[in-house]
PDB file of C-alpha atoms in Angstrom:
ATOM      1  CA  MET A   1      18.514-133.819  20.289  1.00 39.00           C
ATOM      2  CA  SER A   2      20.653-132.175  22.989  1.00 44.00           C
ATOM      3  CA  ASP A   3      19.016-129.919  25.368  1.00 44.00           C
ATOM      4  CA  VAL A   4      21.879-127.671  24.988  1.00 46.00           C
ATOM      5  CA  PHE A   5      20.738-126.652  21.608  1.00 47.00           C
ATOM      6  CA  ALA A   6      16.949-127.073  21.815  1.00 48.00           C
ATOM      7  CA  GLY A   7      16.127-124.295  24.496  1.00 49.00           C
ATOM      8  CA  ASN A   8      16.099-121.367  22.263  1.00 52.00           C
ATOM      9  CA  SER A   9      15.735-122.752  19.017  1.00 59.00           C
ATOM     10  CA  TRP A  10      13.290-121.341  16.432  1.00 57.00           C
ATOM     11  CA  TYR A  11      12.158-124.944  15.633  1.00 59.00           C
ATOM     12  CA  ALA A  12      11.424-125.945  19.134  1.00 65.00           C
ATOM     13  CA  GLY A  13       8.478-123.659  19.372  1.00 68.00           C
ATOM     14  CA  ASP A  14       4.727-124.435  19.541  1.00 75.00           C
ATOM     15  CA  GLY A  15       2.059-122.858  17.367  1.00 76.00           C
ATOM     16  CA  PRO A  16      -0.638-123.308  14.799  1.00 80.00           C
ATOM     17  CA  GLU A  17       1.775-123.906  11.836  1.00 75.00           C
ATOM     18  CA  ASN A  18       4.741-125.604  13.735  1.00 72.00           C
ATOM     19  CA  ASP A  19       4.679-128.469  11.193  1.00 74.00           C
ATOM     20  CA  VAL A  20       5.776-126.048   8.429  1.00 74.00           C
ATOM     21  CA  VAL A  21       9.429-125.312   8.109  1.00 69.00           C
ATOM     22  CA  MET A  22      10.907-122.404   6.185  1.00 68.00           C
ATOM     23  CA  SER A  23      14.548-121.373   6.353  1.00 66.00           C
ATOM     24  CA  SER A  24      17.236-119.334   4.650  1.00 69.00           C
ATOM     25  CA  ARG A  25      21.072-119.345   5.036  1.00 69.00           C
ATOM     26  CA  VAL A  26      23.642-116.611   4.648  1.00 74.00           C
ATOM     27  CA  ARG A  27      27.233-117.608   4.425  1.00 75.00           C
ATOM     28  CA  LEU A  28      30.206-115.206   5.118  1.00 79.00           C
ATOM     29  CA  ALA A  29      33.643-116.605   3.934  1.00 81.00           C
ATOM     30  CA  ARG A  30      36.736-114.431   4.817  1.00 84.00           C
ATOM     31  CA  ASN A  31      40.487-115.069   4.813  1.00 87.00           C
ATOM     32  CA  LEU A  32      42.824-113.591   7.302  1.00 89.00           C
ATOM     33  CA  ALA A  33      45.560-111.178   6.224  1.00 90.00           C
ATOM     34  CA  ASP A  34      49.151-112.535   6.345  1.00 90.00           C
ATOM     35  CA  PHE A  35      48.147-116.191   6.005  1.00 91.00           C
ATOM     36  CA  PRO A  36      48.165-118.367   2.820  1.00 91.00           C
ATOM     37  CA  PHE A  37      44.990-119.985   1.767  1.00 88.00           C
ATOM     38  CA  PRO A  38      44.264-123.220   3.394  1.00 86.00           C
ATOM     39  CA  LYS A  39      45.380-125.360   0.382  1.00 86.00           C
ATOM     40  CA  LEU A  40      48.745-123.700   0.711  1.00 89.00           C
ATOM     41  CA  PHE A  41      49.249-124.158   4.539  1.00 90.00           C
ATOM     42  CA  ARG A  42      52.664-124.965   5.705  1.00 91.00           C
ATOM     43  CA  GLY A  43      53.812-125.913   9.400  1.00 92.00           C
ATOM     44  CA  ASP A  44      51.422-124.789  11.905  1.00 92.00           C
ATOM     45  CA  ASP A  45      49.481-122.153   9.911  1.00 92.00           C
ATOM     46  CA  ALA A  46      46.125-124.165  10.397  1.00 90.00           C
ATOM     47  CA  ASP A  47      46.701-124.358  14.308  1.00 91.00           C
ATOM     48  CA  ARG A  48      47.454-120.630  14.527  1.00 93.00           C
ATOM     49  CA  ILE A  49      44.328-119.607  12.632  1.00 92.00           C
ATOM     50  CA  GLN A  50      42.228-121.981  14.724  1.00 92.00           C
ATOM     51  CA  ALA A  51      43.630-120.441  17.811  1.00 93.00           C
ATOM     52  CA  LEU A  52      42.998-116.895  16.636  1.00 92.00           C
ATOM     53  CA  VAL A  53      39.253-117.774  15.688  1.00 91.00           C
ATOM     54  CA  PHE A  54      38.543-119.827  18.843  1.00 92.00           C
ATOM     55  CA  ASP A  55      40.156-116.985  20.971  1.00 92.00           C
ATOM     56  CA  THR A  56      38.035-114.319  19.252  1.00 89.00           C
ATOM     57  CA  PHE A  57      34.809-116.194  19.994  1.00 87.00           C
ATOM     58  CA  ALA A  58      35.837-116.982  23.493  1.00 87.00           C
ATOM     59  CA  HIS A  59      35.861-113.353  24.257  1.00 84.00           C
ATOM     60  CA  GLU A  60      32.274-112.770  23.117  1.00 79.00           C
ATOM     61  CA  ASP A  61      29.484-112.131  25.721  1.00 72.00           C
ATOM     62  CA  ALA A  62      28.691-115.212  27.755  1.00 68.00           C
ATOM     63  CA  GLU A  63      25.100-114.899  26.767  1.00 69.00           C
ATOM     64  CA  ASN A  64      26.009-115.971  23.274  1.00 70.00           C
ATOM     65  CA  GLY A  65      27.251-119.291  24.366  1.00 80.00           C
ATOM     66  CA  TYR A  66      29.805-120.197  21.853  1.00 86.00           C
ATOM     67  CA  TYR A  67      31.240-123.765  21.798  1.00 85.00           C
ATOM     68  CA  MET A  68      34.506-124.421  20.051  1.00 89.00           C
ATOM     69  CA  VAL A  69      35.266-127.805  19.017  1.00 87.00           C
ATOM     70  CA  PRO A  70      38.311-129.088  16.860  1.00 89.00           C
ATOM     71  CA  THR A  71      36.885-131.155  14.113  1.00 85.00           C
ATOM     72  CA  ALA A  72      39.520-133.946  15.109  1.00 86.00           C
ATOM     73  CA  ALA A  73      37.513-134.349  18.328  1.00 87.00           C
ATOM     74  CA  LEU A  74      34.257-135.241  16.654  1.00 86.00           C
ATOM     75  CA  ASN A  75      33.098-138.757  15.990  1.00 87.00           C
ATOM     76  CA  GLU A  76      31.079-139.732  12.957  1.00 85.00           C
ATOM     77  CA  ARG A  77      27.824-139.137  14.604  1.00 87.00           C
ATOM     78  CA  GLY A  78      28.717-135.634  15.830  1.00 84.00           C
ATOM     79  CA  ALA A  79      30.006-134.628  12.407  1.00 82.00           C
ATOM     80  CA  GLN A  80      26.696-136.030  10.878  1.00 83.00           C
ATOM     81  CA  VAL A  81      24.659-133.992  13.391  1.00 81.00           C
ATOM     82  CA  LEU A  82      26.656-130.793  12.540  1.00 79.00           C
ATOM     83  CA  ALA A  83      26.213-131.425   8.706  1.00 79.00           C
ATOM     84  CA  GLU A  84      22.444-131.846   9.316  1.00 77.00           C
ATOM     85  CA  TRP A  85      22.307-128.644  11.113  1.00 74.00           C
ATOM     86  CA  GLY A  86      24.267-126.842   8.237  1.00 72.00           C
ATOM     87  CA  ALA A  87      27.275-126.122  10.397  1.00 74.00           C
ATOM     88  CA  LEU A  88      29.644-128.501   8.504  1.00 75.00           C
ATOM     89  CA  ASP A  89      29.182-129.280   4.837  1.00 68.00           C
ATOM     90  CA  VAL A  90      31.661-132.362   5.300  1.00 60.00           C
ATOM     91  CA  PRO A  91      33.877-133.105   8.064  1.00 55.00           C
ATOM     92  CA  SER A  92      36.699-130.873   7.092  1.00 66.00           C
ATOM     93  CA  GLY A  93      38.577-127.880   8.515  1.00 73.00           C
ATOM     94  CA  THR A  94      40.341-127.895  11.788  1.00 81.00           C
ATOM     95  CA  GLY A  95      37.483-126.568  13.963  1.00 87.00           C
ATOM     96  CA  VAL A  96      33.953-125.429  14.362  1.00 88.00           C
ATOM     97  CA  VAL A  97      32.365-122.842  16.584  1.00 88.00           C
ATOM     98  CA  MET A  98      28.588-123.153  17.201  1.00 84.00           C
ATOM     99  CA  GLN A  99      26.357-120.780  19.093  1.00 83.00           C
ATOM    100  CA  HIS A 100      24.356-122.793  21.845  1.00 78.00           C
ATOM    101  CA  THR A 101      21.079-122.022  20.082  1.00 75.00           C
ATOM    102  CA  GLY A 102      22.380-123.423  16.790  1.00 72.00           C
ATOM    103  CA  ALA A 103      21.670-120.029  15.157  1.00 74.00           C
ATOM    104  CA  THR A 104      25.115-119.271  14.096  1.00 79.00           C
ATOM    105  CA  SER A 105      28.396-121.520  13.370  1.00 82.00           C
ATOM    106  CA  CYS A 106      31.683-120.758  12.144  1.00 84.00           C
ATOM    107  CA  VAL A 107      33.888-123.417  10.349  1.00 85.00           C
ATOM    108  CA  VAL A 108      37.620-122.800  10.482  1.00 88.00           C
ATOM    109  CA  ASN A 109      40.133-123.702   7.717  1.00 87.00           C
ATOM    110  CA  THR A 110      37.963-125.127   4.996  1.00 82.00           C
ATOM    111  CA  SER A 111      38.249-123.508   1.579  1.00 79.00           C
ATOM    112  CA  ASP A 112      38.535-120.316   3.446  1.00 79.00           C
ATOM    113  CA  HIS A 113      40.076-119.404   6.813  1.00 79.00           C
ATOM    114  CA  VAL A 114      36.525-118.574   8.262  1.00 83.00           C
ATOM    115  CA  ARG A 115      33.223-119.443   6.990  1.00 80.00           C
ATOM    116  CA  ILE A 116      30.222-118.175   9.145  1.00 80.00           C
ATOM    117  CA  VAL A 117      26.767-119.447   8.456  1.00 72.00           C
TER     118      VAL A 117
END
């Protein structure tokens, strides 16, 4: 695993019960006003939404450490790793934003414009 994501991860800690894993997940899916649903995109709709979402995360505090990656830039292994972390269900959408700790991810342009997990 990359050291980038391991530093502050809850699963990297030591303790008497470190062999036990319990997790839960909350997903928030939203669509942006004035854009059609992803299945109805025309022209550069997907690119414009991705640019808006990436720009929003780029303006967050530096301590949150978000990485923005277009899904087209992912190789098969990279997509598999993000799927195992729960950031991508399948290599779809046009982009993914991942917090450096792995605690938060946002997939852009899947069935909704924005899906935050």
